[in-house]
Short mmCIF file of C-alpha atoms in Angstrom, two decimals:
data_model
loop_
_atom_site.label_atom_id
_atom_site.label_comp_id
_atom_site.label_asym_id
_atom_site.label_seq_id
_atom_site.Cartn_x
_atom_site.Cartn_y
_atom_site.Cartn_z
CA UNK A 85 181.63 37.71 98.44
CA UNK A 86 184.27 40.19 99.58
CA UNK A 87 187.14 38.66 97.57
CA UNK A 88 189.58 41.27 96.29
CA UNK A 89 189.46 42.02 92.57
CA UNK A 90 192.90 42.40 90.95
CA UNK A 91 193.62 43.81 87.50
CA UNK A 92 196.79 42.45 85.85
CA UNK A 93 198.15 44.62 83.02
CA UNK A 94 201.02 43.06 81.04
CA UNK A 95 201.71 42.67 77.31
CA UNK A 96 203.44 39.29 77.74
CA UNK A 97 200.78 36.53 77.55
CA UNK A 98 202.85 33.96 79.47
CA UNK A 99 203.43 36.30 82.43
CA UNK A 100 199.85 37.58 82.33
CA UNK A 101 198.34 34.10 82.39
CA UNK A 102 200.76 32.77 85.01
CA UNK A 103 200.08 35.65 87.41
CA UNK A 104 196.33 35.26 86.84
CA UNK A 105 196.44 31.53 87.59
CA UNK A 106 198.50 31.95 90.78
CA UNK A 107 196.34 34.80 92.10
CA UNK A 108 193.15 32.84 91.42
CA UNK A 109 194.63 29.86 93.27
CA UNK A 110 195.00 32.22 96.25
CA UNK A 111 191.28 33.08 96.07
CA UNK A 112 191.44 36.45 94.31
CA UNK A 113 189.21 37.52 91.43
CA UNK A 114 191.41 38.49 88.48
CA UNK A 115 190.90 40.50 85.30
CA UNK A 116 193.63 40.83 82.66
CA UNK A 117 194.62 43.48 80.11
CA UNK A 118 197.28 43.29 77.44
CA UNK A 119 197.88 47.01 76.90
CA UNK A 120 196.92 50.50 78.01
CA UNK A 121 193.69 50.62 76.00
CA UNK A 122 192.35 47.35 77.42
CA UNK A 123 193.52 48.42 80.91
CA UNK A 124 191.45 51.60 80.63
CA UNK A 125 188.42 49.56 79.54
CA UNK A 126 188.86 47.01 82.35
CA UNK A 127 189.14 49.81 84.92
CA UNK A 128 186.02 51.44 83.47
CA UNK A 129 184.05 48.20 83.55
CA UNK A 130 184.80 47.41 87.18
CA UNK A 131 186.65 49.14 89.99
CA UNK A 132 189.69 47.02 90.94
CA UNK A 133 190.94 46.61 94.49
CA UNK A 134 194.55 46.40 93.27
CA UNK A 135 196.36 46.83 89.94
CA UNK A 136 199.54 45.04 88.82
CA UNK A 137 200.90 47.30 86.06
CA UNK A 138 203.73 46.51 83.65
CA UNK A 139 205.91 49.46 82.68
CA UNK A 140 206.78 48.54 79.09
CA UNK A 141 203.75 48.09 76.82
CA UNK A 142 203.30 48.63 73.06
CA UNK A 143 200.77 51.51 73.09
CA UNK A 144 201.61 53.43 76.29
CA UNK A 145 204.14 52.92 79.07
CA UNK A 146 202.94 52.08 82.55
CA UNK A 147 204.34 55.28 84.09
CA UNK A 148 202.29 57.41 81.67
CA UNK A 149 199.17 55.35 82.42
CA UNK A 150 199.81 55.65 86.16
CA UNK A 151 200.17 59.43 85.78
CA UNK A 152 196.96 59.60 83.73
CA UNK A 153 194.98 57.80 86.44
CA UNK A 154 196.56 59.76 89.29
CA UNK A 155 195.77 63.12 87.67
CA UNK A 156 192.25 62.18 86.54
CA UNK A 157 190.54 61.30 89.82
CA UNK A 158 193.29 59.90 92.00
CA UNK A 159 194.37 56.27 92.06
CA UNK A 160 191.35 54.11 92.88
CA UNK A 161 193.41 51.46 94.65
CA UNK A 162 197.02 50.35 95.32
CA UNK A 163 199.10 50.04 92.14
CA UNK A 164 202.14 47.73 92.04
CA UNK A 165 204.52 48.37 89.12
CA UNK A 166 206.31 45.50 87.35
CA UNK A 167 209.33 45.78 85.07
CA UNK A 168 212.31 43.81 83.77
CA UNK A 169 214.14 46.97 82.74
CA UNK A 170 213.54 49.23 85.69
CA UNK A 171 215.90 51.91 86.89
CA UNK A 172 216.13 53.78 90.14
CA UNK A 173 214.73 56.86 88.41
CA UNK A 174 211.73 54.87 87.13
CA UNK A 175 211.00 53.48 90.58
CA UNK A 176 211.26 56.94 92.14
CA UNK A 177 208.91 58.42 89.54
CA UNK A 178 206.39 55.61 90.05
CA UNK A 179 206.46 56.14 93.81
CA UNK A 180 206.04 59.90 93.37
CA UNK A 181 202.93 59.27 91.29
CA UNK A 182 201.44 57.10 94.02
CA UNK A 183 202.51 53.54 93.18
CA UNK A 184 202.46 51.34 96.26
CA UNK A 185 205.53 49.26 95.30
CA UNK A 186 207.85 48.30 92.44
CA UNK A 187 208.66 44.65 91.58
CA UNK A 188 211.40 43.58 89.21
CA UNK A 189 211.10 40.83 86.61
CA UNK A 190 211.63 37.92 86.45
CA UNK A 191 208.92 37.79 89.08
CA UNK A 192 209.34 35.94 92.33
CA UNK A 193 205.83 34.60 92.91
CA UNK A 194 206.37 34.38 96.65
CA UNK A 195 207.40 38.06 96.75
CA UNK A 196 204.53 39.02 94.45
CA UNK A 197 201.93 37.34 96.66
CA UNK A 198 203.40 38.88 99.81
CA UNK A 199 203.44 42.36 98.23
CA UNK A 200 199.83 41.98 97.03
CA UNK A 201 198.69 40.83 100.48
CA UNK A 202 200.44 43.71 102.23
CA UNK A 203 199.13 46.30 99.76
CA UNK A 204 195.53 45.12 100.16
CA UNK A 205 195.83 45.05 103.93
CA UNK A 206 197.37 48.54 104.05
CA UNK A 207 194.63 49.90 101.80
CA UNK A 208 191.94 48.31 103.95
CA UNK A 209 193.41 49.81 107.12
CA UNK A 210 193.69 53.24 105.48
CA UNK A 211 190.02 53.13 104.47
CA UNK A 212 188.96 51.96 107.93
CA UNK A 213 190.96 54.73 109.61
CA UNK A 214 189.40 57.29 107.29
CA UNK A 215 185.92 55.99 108.02
CA UNK A 216 186.50 55.86 111.77
CA UNK A 217 187.72 59.42 112.30
CA UNK A 218 184.29 60.16 113.72
CA UNK A 219 184.29 56.86 115.59
CA UNK A 220 187.55 56.75 117.51
CA UNK A 221 186.16 53.93 119.61
CA UNK A 222 183.39 52.31 117.56
CA UNK A 223 180.65 50.48 119.41
CA UNK A 224 181.26 46.83 118.61
CA UNK A 225 177.66 46.01 119.50
CA UNK A 226 174.61 47.91 120.76
CA UNK A 227 174.91 48.74 124.46
CA UNK A 228 172.21 47.57 126.86
CA UNK A 229 170.87 44.58 128.75
CA UNK A 230 167.15 45.27 128.57
CA UNK A 231 164.90 42.71 126.97
CA UNK A 232 164.24 44.96 123.97
CA UNK A 233 167.97 45.51 123.25
CA UNK A 234 168.78 41.82 123.67
CA UNK A 235 166.01 41.01 121.20
CA UNK A 236 167.29 43.62 118.73
CA UNK A 237 170.86 42.32 119.00
CA UNK A 238 169.65 38.80 118.26
CA UNK A 239 167.55 40.08 115.33
CA UNK A 240 170.52 42.01 113.93
CA UNK A 241 172.69 38.91 114.24
CA UNK A 242 170.21 36.83 112.26
CA UNK A 243 169.87 39.53 109.61
CA UNK A 244 173.66 39.77 109.28
CA UNK A 245 173.96 36.25 107.87
CA UNK A 246 171.77 37.15 104.89
CA UNK A 247 172.62 39.52 102.04
CA UNK A 248 169.24 41.21 101.51
CA UNK A 249 168.78 44.98 101.97
CA UNK A 250 168.00 46.27 105.47
CA UNK A 251 165.82 49.27 106.40
CA UNK A 252 166.39 50.66 109.90
CA UNK A 253 163.72 53.02 111.25
CA UNK A 254 163.78 55.03 114.43
CA UNK A 255 163.81 58.50 115.92
CA UNK A 256 166.94 60.64 115.47
CA UNK A 257 169.69 59.62 117.87
CA UNK A 258 168.53 56.03 118.47
CA UNK A 259 171.76 54.49 117.13
CA UNK A 260 170.89 53.51 113.57
CA UNK A 261 174.50 53.64 112.39
CA UNK A 262 175.61 51.51 115.34
CA UNK A 263 173.22 48.75 114.26
CA UNK A 264 174.30 49.10 110.61
CA UNK A 265 177.97 48.68 111.58
CA UNK A 266 177.10 45.78 113.87
CA UNK A 267 175.25 43.96 111.06
CA UNK A 268 178.18 44.54 108.69
CA UNK A 269 180.70 43.30 111.28
CA UNK A 270 178.73 40.06 111.75
CA UNK A 271 178.10 39.47 108.04
CA UNK A 272 180.03 37.48 105.40
CA UNK A 273 180.96 40.89 103.94
CA UNK A 274 182.81 42.01 107.07
CA UNK A 275 186.20 41.84 105.28
CA UNK A 276 184.87 44.33 102.71
CA UNK A 277 184.45 48.09 103.18
CA UNK A 278 181.71 49.80 105.18
CA UNK A 279 180.91 53.04 103.37
CA UNK A 280 178.53 55.43 105.13
CA UNK A 281 176.72 58.18 103.24
CA UNK A 282 174.81 60.95 104.98
CA UNK A 283 172.23 61.50 102.25
CA UNK A 284 171.13 64.82 103.71
CA UNK A 285 174.69 66.18 103.57
CA UNK A 286 174.89 65.72 99.78
CA UNK A 287 173.56 68.50 97.57
CA UNK A 288 170.51 67.08 95.84
CA UNK A 289 171.81 68.00 92.40
CA UNK A 290 175.04 66.05 93.11
CA UNK A 291 173.50 62.96 94.70
CA UNK A 292 173.51 60.79 91.55
CA UNK A 293 177.16 61.61 90.85
CA UNK A 294 178.10 60.95 94.48
CA UNK A 295 176.41 57.55 94.56
CA UNK A 296 176.93 56.27 91.03
CA UNK A 297 180.11 58.02 89.88
CA UNK A 298 180.75 59.47 86.45
CA UNK A 299 182.57 58.95 83.16
CA UNK A 300 184.06 61.48 80.78
CA UNK A 301 186.09 59.74 78.09
CA UNK A 302 188.89 57.85 79.84
CA UNK A 303 188.29 59.72 83.10
CA UNK A 304 186.37 57.55 85.57
CA UNK A 305 185.11 58.70 88.96
CA UNK A 306 183.96 55.83 91.19
CA UNK A 307 180.87 56.62 93.24
CA UNK A 308 180.00 55.31 96.70
CA UNK A 309 178.31 52.20 95.30
CA UNK A 310 181.57 51.04 93.73
CA UNK A 311 183.68 52.21 96.67
CA UNK A 312 181.59 49.85 98.81
CA UNK A 313 181.95 46.94 96.37
CA UNK A 314 182.25 43.65 98.24
CA UNK A 315 181.02 45.29 101.42
CA UNK A 316 178.17 47.40 102.78
CA UNK A 317 176.78 50.79 101.73
CA UNK A 318 174.99 52.58 104.57
CA UNK A 319 172.53 55.28 103.43
CA UNK A 320 171.65 57.43 106.42
CA UNK A 321 168.48 59.57 106.27
CA UNK A 322 167.32 57.89 103.09
CA UNK A 323 164.20 60.08 102.75
CA UNK A 324 166.40 63.08 101.92
CA UNK A 325 167.42 61.51 98.60
CA UNK A 326 166.33 63.34 95.43
CA UNK A 327 163.54 61.61 93.50
CA UNK A 328 165.71 61.25 90.37
CA UNK A 329 168.42 59.50 92.40
CA UNK A 330 165.78 57.30 94.05
CA UNK A 331 164.70 56.16 90.59
CA UNK A 332 168.29 55.37 89.59
CA UNK A 333 168.90 53.43 92.82
CA UNK A 334 165.66 51.46 92.41
CA UNK A 335 166.75 50.57 88.87
CA UNK A 336 170.17 49.45 90.11
CA UNK A 337 168.58 47.17 92.71
CA UNK A 338 166.11 45.81 90.17
CA UNK A 339 168.67 45.08 87.45
CA UNK A 340 171.80 44.41 89.50
CA UNK A 341 173.65 47.09 87.50
CA UNK A 342 173.70 50.83 86.87
CA UNK A 343 175.12 53.49 84.57
CA UNK A 344 177.57 56.05 85.85
CA UNK A 345 176.65 59.65 85.07
CA UNK A 346 177.78 60.10 81.47
CA UNK A 347 178.43 56.36 81.09
CA UNK A 348 177.20 54.10 78.30
CA UNK A 349 178.00 50.61 79.62
CA UNK A 350 176.37 49.09 82.73
CA UNK A 351 178.39 48.46 85.90
CA UNK A 352 177.53 45.44 88.04
CA UNK A 353 176.42 45.97 91.64
CA UNK A 354 178.18 43.94 94.35
CA UNK A 355 177.13 45.61 97.56
CA UNK A 356 174.69 45.18 100.42
CA UNK A 357 172.61 48.24 101.20
CA UNK A 358 171.54 49.18 104.70
CA UNK A 359 169.34 52.27 104.76
CA UNK A 360 168.09 54.29 107.71
CA UNK A 361 165.42 56.93 108.25
CA UNK A 362 163.53 58.66 111.05
CA UNK A 363 160.60 59.51 108.76
CA UNK A 364 157.45 57.53 108.01
CA UNK A 365 158.28 56.38 104.48
CA UNK A 366 154.72 55.27 103.77
CA UNK A 367 153.56 58.83 104.50
CA UNK A 368 156.40 60.14 102.31
CA UNK A 369 155.17 57.88 99.49
CA UNK A 370 151.61 59.16 99.89
CA UNK A 371 152.93 62.73 99.72
CA UNK A 372 154.86 61.98 96.54
CA UNK A 373 158.27 62.51 98.14
CA UNK A 374 159.48 58.90 98.08
CA UNK A 375 159.29 56.19 95.44
CA UNK A 376 157.19 53.17 96.32
CA UNK A 377 159.33 50.78 94.26
CA UNK A 378 162.51 51.81 96.12
CA UNK A 379 160.73 51.38 99.45
CA UNK A 380 159.84 47.77 98.66
CA UNK A 381 163.33 47.06 97.32
CA UNK A 382 164.89 48.22 100.61
CA UNK A 383 162.27 47.14 103.13
CA UNK A 384 163.17 43.45 102.86
CA UNK A 385 164.60 43.12 106.37
CA UNK A 386 163.13 45.92 108.51
CA UNK A 387 164.36 46.89 111.98
CA UNK A 388 162.65 49.43 114.22
CA UNK A 389 164.79 50.96 116.96
CA UNK A 390 162.87 52.12 120.02
CA UNK A 391 163.45 55.55 121.59
CA UNK A 392 165.52 55.51 124.78
CA UNK A 393 162.46 56.39 126.87
CA UNK A 394 161.07 52.92 126.02
CA UNK A 395 164.05 51.11 127.60
CA UNK A 396 165.21 53.43 130.43
CA UNK A 397 166.76 50.48 132.29
CA UNK A 398 169.69 50.75 129.83
CA UNK A 399 170.51 54.34 130.81
CA UNK A 400 172.98 53.44 133.64
CA UNK A 401 174.99 51.14 131.35
CA UNK A 402 175.02 53.77 128.59
CA UNK A 403 176.23 56.41 131.07
CA UNK A 404 179.09 54.14 132.14
CA UNK A 405 179.98 53.33 128.55
CA UNK A 406 180.21 56.97 127.44
CA UNK A 407 182.10 58.09 130.55
CA UNK A 408 184.75 55.47 129.73
CA UNK A 409 184.60 56.45 126.05
CA UNK A 410 185.46 60.11 126.69
CA UNK A 411 188.05 59.27 129.34
CA UNK A 412 189.84 56.91 126.92
CA UNK A 413 189.47 58.86 123.68
CA UNK A 414 189.53 62.50 124.74
CA UNK A 415 191.55 62.30 127.95
CA UNK A 416 188.72 63.83 129.94
CA UNK A 417 188.80 63.40 133.72
CA UNK A 418 186.86 60.44 135.10
CA UNK A 419 183.76 61.40 137.02
CA UNK A 420 181.17 59.12 138.59
CA UNK A 421 177.42 59.69 138.59
CA UNK A 422 175.85 59.51 142.04
CA UNK A 423 172.94 57.13 142.52
CA UNK A 424 170.49 60.05 142.70
CA UNK A 425 171.86 61.47 139.44
CA UNK A 426 171.58 58.09 137.73
CA UNK A 427 168.00 57.64 138.90
CA UNK A 428 167.09 61.10 137.65
CA UNK A 429 168.54 60.39 134.23
CA UNK A 430 166.85 57.01 134.12
CA UNK A 431 163.51 58.79 134.56
CA UNK A 432 164.32 61.59 132.11
CA UNK A 433 162.44 61.58 128.77
CA UNK A 434 165.53 61.79 126.47
CA UNK A 435 163.95 63.54 123.46
CA UNK A 436 167.33 63.31 121.68
CA UNK A 437 167.76 59.63 122.63
CA UNK A 438 171.25 58.06 122.86
CA UNK A 439 172.88 60.97 121.01
CA UNK A 440 171.58 63.37 123.65
CA UNK A 441 172.88 61.11 126.43
CA UNK A 442 176.32 60.97 124.82
CA UNK A 443 176.46 64.77 124.45
CA UNK A 444 175.28 65.27 128.03
CA UNK A 445 178.03 63.02 129.41
CA UNK A 446 180.68 64.84 127.36
CA UNK A 447 179.45 68.24 128.57
CA UNK A 448 179.41 67.15 132.22
CA UNK A 449 182.96 65.78 132.01
CA UNK A 450 184.29 68.92 130.31
CA UNK A 451 182.53 71.61 132.36
CA UNK A 452 182.13 69.95 135.74
CA UNK A 453 184.56 69.67 138.64
CA UNK A 454 185.03 67.07 141.33
CA UNK A 455 184.97 63.31 141.14
CA UNK A 456 181.19 62.96 141.38
CA UNK A 457 178.35 64.20 139.20
CA UNK A 458 175.55 65.04 141.61
CA UNK A 459 171.81 65.43 141.09
CA UNK A 460 171.96 69.26 141.09
CA UNK A 461 174.52 69.29 138.26
CA UNK A 462 172.40 66.89 136.22
CA UNK A 463 169.25 68.98 136.76
CA UNK A 464 171.08 72.09 135.54
CA UNK A 465 172.44 70.28 132.49
CA UNK A 466 169.01 68.89 131.58
CA UNK A 467 167.32 72.30 131.88
CA UNK A 468 169.90 73.91 129.60
CA UNK A 469 169.64 71.15 126.97
CA UNK A 470 165.83 71.13 126.77
CA UNK A 471 164.73 71.99 123.22
CA UNK A 472 162.54 74.99 122.57
CA UNK A 473 158.87 74.22 122.42
CA UNK A 474 157.51 74.12 118.86
CA UNK A 475 155.06 76.84 117.94
CA UNK A 476 151.42 75.87 118.12
CA UNK A 477 149.79 75.05 114.77
CA UNK A 478 147.22 77.44 113.38
CA UNK A 479 143.76 75.95 113.76
CA UNK A 480 143.14 72.95 115.99
CA UNK A 481 142.20 69.64 114.40
CA UNK A 482 139.51 67.64 116.26
CA UNK A 483 141.03 64.53 117.79
CA UNK A 484 137.88 62.42 117.42
CA UNK A 485 138.21 62.18 113.61
CA UNK A 486 139.30 59.06 111.75
CA UNK A 487 143.04 59.18 110.99
CA UNK A 488 142.55 59.73 107.27
CA UNK A 489 140.25 62.72 107.77
CA UNK A 490 142.54 64.24 110.41
CA UNK A 491 145.53 63.86 108.09
CA UNK A 492 143.65 65.50 105.23
CA UNK A 493 142.68 68.44 107.44
CA UNK A 494 146.29 68.89 108.54
CA UNK A 495 147.62 68.63 104.98
CA UNK A 496 145.05 71.18 103.76
CA UNK A 497 145.90 73.65 106.54
CA UNK A 498 149.63 73.08 106.12
CA UNK A 499 149.73 73.48 102.33
CA UNK A 500 147.37 76.46 102.40
CA UNK A 501 149.66 78.25 104.86
CA UNK A 502 152.80 77.35 102.88
CA UNK A 503 151.07 78.45 99.66
CA UNK A 504 150.40 81.86 101.20
CA UNK A 505 154.03 82.19 102.34
CA UNK A 506 155.13 81.42 98.77
CA UNK A 507 152.80 84.13 97.40
CA UNK A 508 150.89 81.58 95.35
CA UNK A 509 154.01 80.40 93.46
CA UNK A 510 153.67 76.65 92.94
CA UNK A 511 157.32 76.21 91.89
CA UNK A 512 158.52 77.79 95.14
CA UNK A 513 155.96 75.78 97.10
CA UNK A 514 157.20 72.50 95.55
CA UNK A 515 160.78 73.33 96.51
CA UNK A 516 159.83 74.40 100.02
CA UNK A 517 157.77 71.32 100.90
CA UNK A 518 160.06 68.91 99.01
CA UNK A 519 157.54 67.55 96.50
CA UNK A 520 157.82 66.99 92.77
CA UNK A 521 155.61 69.57 91.02
CA UNK A 522 153.32 67.08 89.25
CA UNK A 523 152.62 65.26 92.53
CA UNK A 524 152.09 68.60 94.28
CA UNK A 525 149.44 69.69 91.73
CA UNK A 526 147.69 66.35 92.24
CA UNK A 527 147.81 66.73 96.03
CA UNK A 528 146.47 70.32 95.94
CA UNK A 529 143.52 69.34 93.76
CA UNK A 530 142.76 66.31 95.96
CA UNK A 531 142.61 68.63 98.98
CA UNK A 532 140.39 71.16 97.17
CA UNK A 533 143.11 73.82 96.90
CA UNK A 534 143.00 75.56 93.53
CA UNK A 535 146.64 76.15 92.45
CA UNK A 536 145.47 78.81 89.96
CA UNK A 537 143.91 80.99 92.63
CA UNK A 538 146.09 83.37 94.66
CA UNK A 539 145.95 82.93 98.45
CA UNK A 540 144.29 86.34 98.82
CA UNK A 541 141.32 85.04 96.77
CA UNK A 542 140.33 82.70 99.62
#
C-alpha cells in the first residue's frame, strides 16, 4: 500500500528491463520510459518516489531533462543519474542540479539497490523533519488514563487497520491532529507520508491548485493529494474548504481519480484521507456551505473528541507531559505544580481545551520563578487567559421553542442584521456569511427576507 514507486528512464531495453525486474523483486512498483518524451509523460501520469535517469538518450540528454524538472517546480523526488560515459564534470553538474547520486555503468545491482534504499530513506526522513518542525516531540499516542480516552485510543487503533476515510469532530484544541497522526502511525500506511493541510490557511481561490496540483505543458506541479500518495492526507478544519474544491474532492473520492488544474488526463488517487472539523457539518450542509456528498464520502469512520472539561481526571497527566515537553524541547526550567494548583486546574473549565493547557504550561515555565507553581500563580494565569465575553445577541429567542423554530428565528435575525451591515448588497452578504449566492437567495426567501428590498424598507 505504501510501496515506493520508481521511474526507470533508459534507452537501452536490456538495462531497462533488467533494472525493472530486480526492483520489482525487491517489492518496488516500477514504471519505465525509453526516452525524454516518455519520461515526461510517465512523470505527468503519476508522481514517482524516485527516478533512475540515464544521461545519454536519443531525444534529450538526462542532464537537460534534470535541469528542466529542477527549474519547473523543483525535483519531485530523489533522482539517481546513470551513465556509462560519465565524467567528473557531468557528475558535478548533476549534483548541482539536485541529483541525489551518480552511478556508473555497467551497473552493479548490489550498489544500485543500496543507493535506491538510501535515497528513499533520506527523502523520507527529510519529509518527516519538515513536517515535524511544529512537532519537535510528537505525541506518539493521546495522553490520558480516563475511561473516555482509553476508549478513544482503542477506537482509533481499530480504525487504523482499515483504509476508509475518517472524520474527526471536536471543539478547537481537543487534539484532532494528535489522533490523526496516531491513526496513521498504527495503519498499514505508516511507512508512507503524513501530509497535513490547514484548509483555513489556504486562500480559497488557491485551494484546488494546492490540493490537486496543476499542469502547464510539460510543467507539472504535484498537489498535496499526490504528495501524500501511499500515505495519509490530513485535512484540518475541513469546513473552510471552498465549495468548488469540495466538489472536486468529492469527485476524486467517488471516481478514485482527479484532474490537476489545467490537466487533461486523470491521475489515480492512492491516499487515505483523515478530515477534522469543529463545526456542525450537518448544519453547514443545511446552510448551503458544505456539500452533502462530500460529507457522506468522509464520514465513514467518525470520531468525536470530547472537550477537556468532560475528562478532567486527565489534567494532571497532561500537565506533567507538557512540563517535560517544554523542559526537553525548549530548555525551559523544570517547575512542579503544587497539589493545590493541580486541583484548581483539574476543576477549571478549559474553554481552549488541551491547546489552552499546553500554552498555560509554557507561559508558567517562561514567566515564573522558583521550583514550584503555586495556586496563586495559577489563579493569576487563568484570569489573564480568560477570553472576552461575546457580545449579547440582539433580540432574545424563547428557549421553549422546538429546535427547528428556534434555529429559524436565529437565522432570520442573524441574516437580517448582516444584510443591513452589507447595505442590502447580496453579493457582499454571500461573501461575508460564506454562502454560495444561489443557496443564499433560497435561504433568504425561505426565511421570509426579500432580497430585493433594502433593509431600510423594513
